[in-house]
mmCIF file of C-alpha atoms in Angstrom:
data_model
loop_
_atom_site.group_PDB
_atom_site.id
_atom_site.type_symbol
_atom_site.label_atom_id
_atom_site.label_comp_id
_atom_site.label_asym_id
_atom_site.label_seq_id
_atom_site.Cartn_x
_atom_site.Cartn_y
_atom_site.Cartn_z
ATOM 1 C CA SER A 1 0.000 0.000 0.000
ATOM 2 C CA GLN A 2 1.040 3.587 -0.471
ATOM 3 C CA THR A 3 2.324 5.747 2.351
ATOM 4 C CA ILE A 4 3.504 9.319 2.612
ATOM 5 C CA HIS A 5 6.169 10.491 5.022
ATOM 6 C CA GLN A 6 6.712 14.085 5.961
ATOM 7 C CA TRP A 7 9.291 15.414 8.372
ATOM 8 C CA PRO A 8 10.006 16.966 10.706
ATOM 9 C CA ALA A 9 6.689 17.149 12.564
ATOM 10 C CA THR A 10 7.614 20.394 14.285
ATOM 11 C CA LEU A 11 10.336 22.919 13.632
ATOM 12 C CA VAL A 12 11.373 26.157 15.259
ATOM 13 C CA GLN A 13 13.714 28.297 13.188
ATOM 14 C CA PRO A 14 15.116 31.820 13.590
ATOM 15 C CA VAL A 15 14.299 34.548 11.114
ATOM 16 C CA GLY A 16 16.779 34.559 8.250
ATOM 17 C CA SER A 17 17.689 30.893 8.564
ATOM 18 C CA PRO A 18 17.208 28.391 5.715
ATOM 19 C CA LEU A 19 14.448 25.811 5.550
ATOM 20 C CA SER A 20 14.178 22.332 4.141
ATOM 21 C CA LEU A 21 11.075 20.192 4.613
ATOM 22 C CA GLU A 22 11.050 16.784 3.046
ATOM 23 C CA CYS A 23 8.262 14.558 1.828
ATOM 24 C CA THR A 24 8.509 11.091 0.348
ATOM 25 C CA VAL A 25 5.909 8.721 -0.999
ATOM 26 C CA GLU A 26 6.243 4.952 -0.978
ATOM 27 C CA GLY A 27 4.383 2.266 -2.870
ATOM 28 C CA THR A 28 3.629 4.130 -6.065
ATOM 29 C CA SER A 29 5.441 5.610 -9.039
ATOM 30 C CA ASN A 30 5.155 8.959 -10.791
ATOM 31 C CA PRO A 31 2.768 10.480 -8.245
ATOM 32 C CA ASN A 32 1.495 14.029 -8.423
ATOM 33 C CA LEU A 33 2.952 15.862 -5.444
ATOM 34 C CA TYR A 34 1.700 18.937 -3.623
ATOM 35 C CA TRP A 35 2.727 21.351 -0.900
ATOM 36 C CA TYR A 36 -0.094 23.130 0.925
ATOM 37 C CA ARG A 37 -0.074 25.589 3.796
ATOM 38 C CA GLN A 38 -2.902 25.408 6.279
ATOM 39 C CA ALA A 39 -3.789 28.513 8.251
ATOM 40 C CA ALA A 40 -6.472 28.605 10.913
ATOM 41 C CA GLY A 41 -9.785 29.692 9.412
ATOM 42 C CA ARG A 42 -8.299 30.002 5.959
ATOM 43 C CA GLY A 43 -8.297 26.432 4.727
ATOM 44 C CA LEU A 44 -5.544 24.945 2.619
ATOM 45 C CA GLN A 45 -3.579 27.138 0.266
ATOM 46 C CA LEU A 46 -1.766 25.351 -2.551
ATOM 47 C CA LEU A 47 1.865 26.444 -2.703
ATOM 48 C CA PHE A 48 3.458 24.119 -5.258
ATOM 49 C CA TYR A 49 2.606 21.043 -7.241
ATOM 50 C CA SER A 50 4.572 18.677 -9.435
ATOM 51 C CA VAL A 51 3.491 16.121 -12.010
ATOM 52 C CA GLY A 52 6.987 14.767 -12.663
ATOM 53 C CA ILE A 53 10.681 14.858 -11.740
ATOM 54 C CA GLY A 54 12.096 18.348 -12.033
ATOM 55 C CA GLN A 55 8.714 19.848 -12.920
ATOM 56 C CA ILE A 56 7.417 22.371 -10.383
ATOM 57 C CA SER A 57 4.468 24.734 -10.648
ATOM 58 C CA SER A 58 4.087 27.579 -8.194
ATOM 59 C CA GLU A 59 0.664 28.840 -7.292
ATOM 60 C CA VAL A 60 1.560 31.867 -5.217
ATOM 61 C CA PRO A 61 4.633 34.114 -5.212
ATOM 62 C CA GLN A 62 6.438 33.938 -1.900
ATOM 63 C CA ASN A 63 9.624 33.319 -0.032
ATOM 64 C CA LEU A 64 9.501 29.575 -0.608
ATOM 65 C CA SER A 65 10.608 27.213 -3.358
ATOM 66 C CA ALA A 66 10.104 23.540 -4.089
ATOM 67 C CA SER A 67 12.132 20.853 -5.787
ATOM 68 C CA ARG A 68 11.560 17.283 -6.878
ATOM 69 C CA PRO A 69 14.974 15.642 -7.163
ATOM 70 C CA GLN A 70 13.550 12.126 -7.321
ATOM 71 C CA ASP A 71 10.280 10.639 -8.495
ATOM 72 C CA ARG A 72 8.829 10.245 -5.016
ATOM 73 C CA GLN A 73 10.590 13.045 -3.162
ATOM 74 C CA PHE A 74 9.309 16.588 -2.808
ATOM 75 C CA ILE A 75 11.204 19.258 -0.894
ATOM 76 C CA LEU A 76 10.018 22.632 0.333
ATOM 77 C CA SER A 77 12.797 25.165 0.877
ATOM 78 C CA SER A 78 13.600 28.701 1.761
ATOM 79 C CA LYS A 79 16.927 30.520 1.729
ATOM 80 C CA LYS A 80 15.896 33.004 4.421
ATOM 81 C CA LEU A 81 12.816 32.498 6.542
ATOM 82 C CA LEU A 82 10.463 35.330 7.419
ATOM 83 C CA LEU A 83 8.184 35.545 10.437
ATOM 84 C CA SER A 84 5.238 35.278 8.053
ATOM 85 C CA ASP A 85 6.439 31.839 6.930
ATOM 86 C CA SER A 86 5.226 30.369 10.203
ATOM 87 C CA GLY A 87 2.421 27.914 9.662
ATOM 88 C CA PHE A 88 1.374 24.327 9.137
ATOM 89 C CA TYR A 89 2.725 22.776 5.956
ATOM 90 C CA LEU A 90 1.166 19.736 4.371
ATOM 91 C CA CYS A 91 2.540 17.465 1.701
ATOM 92 C CA ALA A 92 0.129 15.419 -0.387
ATOM 93 C CA TRP A 93 0.137 13.060 -3.334
ATOM 94 C CA SER A 94 -2.328 11.719 -5.851
ATOM 95 C CA LYS A 95 -2.044 9.003 -8.442
ATOM 96 C CA ASP A 96 -3.596 10.904 -11.324
ATOM 97 C CA SER A 97 -6.280 13.436 -12.166
ATOM 98 C CA HIS A 98 -9.003 10.867 -11.439
ATOM 99 C CA THR A 99 -8.152 10.162 -7.812
ATOM 100 C CA GLU A 100 -8.159 11.946 -4.513
ATOM 101 C CA ALA A 101 -5.159 13.418 -2.730
ATOM 102 C CA PHE A 102 -3.595 11.741 0.299
ATOM 103 C CA PHE A 103 -1.972 13.882 2.955
ATOM 104 C CA GLY A 104 1.039 13.591 5.197
ATOM 105 C CA GLN A 105 1.049 14.385 8.891
ATOM 106 C CA GLY A 106 2.180 17.935 8.366
ATOM 107 C CA THR A 107 4.979 20.118 9.728
ATOM 108 C CA ARG A 108 4.326 22.882 12.238
ATOM 109 C CA LEU A 109 6.878 25.597 11.445
ATOM 110 C CA THR A 110 7.438 28.440 13.862
ATOM 111 C CA VAL A 111 9.764 31.218 12.803
ATOM 112 C CA VAL A 112 11.074 33.223 15.766
ATOM 113 C CA ALA B 1 -10.286 30.890 -10.787
ATOM 114 C CA GLN B 2 -12.405 28.333 -9.066
ATOM 115 C CA SER B 3 -13.527 28.986 -5.484
ATOM 116 C CA VAL B 4 -15.018 26.805 -2.779
ATOM 117 C CA SER B 5 -17.241 28.242 -0.057
ATOM 118 C CA GLN B 6 -17.982 26.618 3.250
ATOM 119 C CA HIS B 7 -20.656 28.685 4.890
ATOM 120 C CA ASN B 8 -20.340 27.443 8.445
ATOM 121 C CA HIS B 9 -16.978 28.180 10.000
ATOM 122 C CA HIS B 10 -17.844 26.982 13.490
ATOM 123 C CA VAL B 11 -20.594 24.538 14.422
ATOM 124 C CA ILE B 12 -21.406 23.372 17.931
ATOM 125 C CA LEU B 13 -23.813 20.486 18.439
ATOM 126 C CA SER B 14 -24.896 18.094 21.121
ATOM 127 C CA GLU B 15 -24.544 14.356 20.622
ATOM 128 C CA ALA B 16 -27.339 12.784 18.568
ATOM 129 C CA ALA B 17 -28.080 16.060 16.788
ATOM 130 C CA SER B 18 -28.198 16.039 12.997
ATOM 131 C CA LEU B 19 -25.425 17.686 11.009
ATOM 132 C CA GLU B 20 -25.366 19.441 7.688
ATOM 133 C CA LEU B 21 -22.313 21.354 6.494
ATOM 134 C CA GLY B 22 -22.652 23.462 3.393
ATOM 135 C CA CYS B 23 -20.234 23.536 0.467
ATOM 136 C CA ASN B 24 -20.637 25.501 -2.747
ATOM 137 C CA TYR B 25 -18.220 25.906 -5.632
ATOM 138 C CA SER B 26 -17.958 28.251 -8.557
ATOM 139 C CA TYR B 27 -16.863 26.082 -11.499
ATOM 140 C CA GLY B 28 -19.530 25.311 -14.099
ATOM 141 C CA GLY B 29 -17.982 22.295 -15.806
ATOM 142 C CA THR B 30 -17.340 18.715 -14.757
ATOM 143 C CA VAL B 31 -16.141 18.499 -11.170
ATOM 144 C CA ASN B 32 -14.815 15.950 -8.731
ATOM 145 C CA LEU B 33 -15.895 16.627 -5.151
ATOM 146 C CA PHE B 34 -14.428 15.633 -1.812
ATOM 147 C CA TRP B 35 -14.945 15.987 1.902
ATOM 148 C CA TYR B 36 -11.925 15.585 4.157
ATOM 149 C CA VAL B 37 -11.821 15.429 7.945
ATOM 150 C CA GLN B 38 -8.997 16.390 10.275
ATOM 151 C CA TYR B 39 -9.357 15.032 13.795
ATOM 152 C CA PRO B 40 -7.396 16.851 16.514
ATOM 153 C CA GLY B 41 -3.706 16.095 16.140
ATOM 154 C CA GLN B 42 -4.201 13.911 13.081
ATOM 155 C CA HIS B 43 -3.672 14.268 9.364
ATOM 156 C CA LEU B 44 -6.327 15.027 6.770
ATOM 157 C CA GLN B 45 -8.346 11.956 5.847
ATOM 158 C CA LEU B 46 -10.829 11.433 3.065
ATOM 159 C CA LEU B 47 -14.424 11.095 4.253
ATOM 160 C CA LEU B 48 -16.044 10.634 0.883
ATOM 161 C CA LYS B 49 -15.742 11.571 -2.757
ATOM 162 C CA TYR B 50 -17.851 12.055 -5.842
ATOM 163 C CA PHE B 51 -16.590 11.514 -9.368
ATOM 164 C CA SER B 52 -19.693 10.392 -11.262
ATOM 165 C CA GLY B 53 -22.853 8.330 -10.920
ATOM 166 C CA ASP B 54 -25.238 8.460 -7.985
ATOM 167 C CA PRO B 55 -25.153 12.030 -6.632
ATOM 168 C CA LEU B 56 -25.797 10.758 -3.111
ATOM 169 C CA VAL B 57 -22.474 9.516 -1.829
ATOM 170 C CA LYS B 58 -21.953 7.408 1.265
ATOM 171 C CA GLY B 59 -18.731 7.802 3.191
ATOM 172 C CA ILE B 60 -17.071 6.445 6.279
ATOM 173 C CA LYS B 61 -18.441 6.775 9.812
ATOM 174 C CA GLY B 62 -22.035 7.337 8.692
ATOM 175 C CA PHE B 63 -21.397 10.481 6.679
ATOM 176 C CA GLU B 64 -23.012 11.164 3.347
ATOM 177 C CA ALA B 65 -23.027 14.025 0.863
ATOM 178 C CA GLU B 66 -25.286 15.009 -1.974
ATOM 179 C CA PHE B 67 -24.094 16.578 -5.202
ATOM 180 C CA ILE B 68 -26.689 18.994 -6.553
ATOM 181 C CA LYS B 69 -25.341 20.210 -9.869
ATOM 182 C CA SER B 70 -27.963 22.922 -10.355
ATOM 183 C CA LYS B 71 -27.000 24.465 -7.021
ATOM 184 C CA PHE B 72 -23.236 23.910 -7.370
ATOM 185 C CA SER B 73 -23.398 22.284 -3.955
ATOM 186 C CA PHE B 74 -21.985 19.253 -2.171
ATOM 187 C CA ASN B 75 -23.323 19.375 1.373
ATOM 188 C CA LEU B 76 -22.151 16.938 4.018
ATOM 189 C CA ARG B 77 -24.683 15.284 6.322
ATOM 190 C CA LYS B 78 -24.854 12.939 9.248
ATOM 191 C CA PRO B 79 -28.160 12.086 10.922
ATOM 192 C CA SER B 80 -26.764 11.688 14.443
ATOM 193 C CA VAL B 81 -23.355 13.041 15.464
ATOM 194 C CA GLN B 82 -21.106 11.631 18.151
ATOM 195 C CA TRP B 83 -18.545 13.282 20.396
ATOM 196 C CA SER B 84 -15.848 11.579 18.314
ATOM 197 C CA ASP B 85 -16.961 13.569 15.257
ATOM 198 C CA THR B 86 -15.358 16.670 16.768
ATOM 199 C CA ALA B 87 -12.940 17.726 14.041
ATOM 200 C CA GLU B 88 -12.345 20.153 11.223
ATOM 201 C CA TYR B 89 -14.067 19.391 7.939
ATOM 202 C CA PHE B 90 -12.872 20.536 4.539
ATOM 203 C CA CYS B 91 -14.705 20.518 1.250
ATOM 204 C CA ALA B 92 -12.556 20.279 -1.877
ATOM 205 C CA VAL B 93 -13.354 20.557 -5.561
ATOM 206 C CA LYS B 94 -11.326 19.531 -8.550
ATOM 207 C CA GLU B 95 -12.153 20.409 -12.118
ATOM 208 C CA GLY B 96 -12.549 17.251 -14.202
ATOM 209 C CA GLY B 97 -9.153 16.322 -15.620
ATOM 210 C CA SER B 98 -7.250 18.688 -13.320
ATOM 211 C CA TYR B 99 -4.586 17.559 -10.878
ATOM 212 C CA ILE B 100 -5.328 20.244 -8.350
ATOM 213 C CA PRO B 101 -8.040 20.200 -5.686
ATOM 214 C CA THR B 102 -9.167 23.576 -4.343
ATOM 215 C CA PHE B 103 -10.121 23.583 -0.689
ATOM 216 C CA GLY B 104 -12.679 25.527 1.276
ATOM 217 C CA ARG B 105 -11.772 27.353 4.472
ATOM 218 C CA GLY B 106 -12.946 24.493 6.639
ATOM 219 C CA THR B 107 -15.622 24.083 9.293
ATOM 220 C CA SER B 108 -14.749 23.434 12.893
ATOM 221 C CA LEU B 109 -17.261 21.048 14.452
ATOM 222 C CA ILE B 110 -17.488 20.613 18.214
ATOM 223 C CA VAL B 111 -19.821 17.945 19.555
ATOM 224 C CA HIS B 112 -20.677 18.100 23.232
ATOM 225 C CA PRO B 113 -21.299 14.796 24.973
#
């Protein structure tokens, strides 16, 4: 069966420091991969999605970037964190356009 | 751009009460529809989904939702809620053939025992 791993679960980082959140999917090949940010009362905002290795689409301009170095690996990064980057980040995957998305456990990022 | 509206942001019910959470979307073409639930401290899980066929969809834990195309709605229902249904509920809509689900703002449900 397929599983999605996201880490770390919580992270506290100083302003100006770099960020790297990792997400991997097991048990499937060529998944669609997504990074969402969840804010209280504001639902899930899509940040990035990828339909293949090296292919990244950005939905909103911001201080973050994403990369997909391997088929089942999706990384969310920042060179210099801002206070406003604090939030709950969710990785998700789907098999194709005809199936639902499956979510990881999320990372609670606090920028101090 | 497509939008998804969840009208109830906070709902408080007593056990055994009936539940209906509203969800409306803006896209006029073929859609795939989802309800997700996030229990406290847990990840988002799929409650139910609609792709085609019977517009009344049965999900896990006694939940159901009805797709009404003319109203652009996909409301979630449960005839009798339990304390364990306390969670946040998200409606999501995906245009047919798209990879990207758009989520509503979520509804926080608190069920008092």
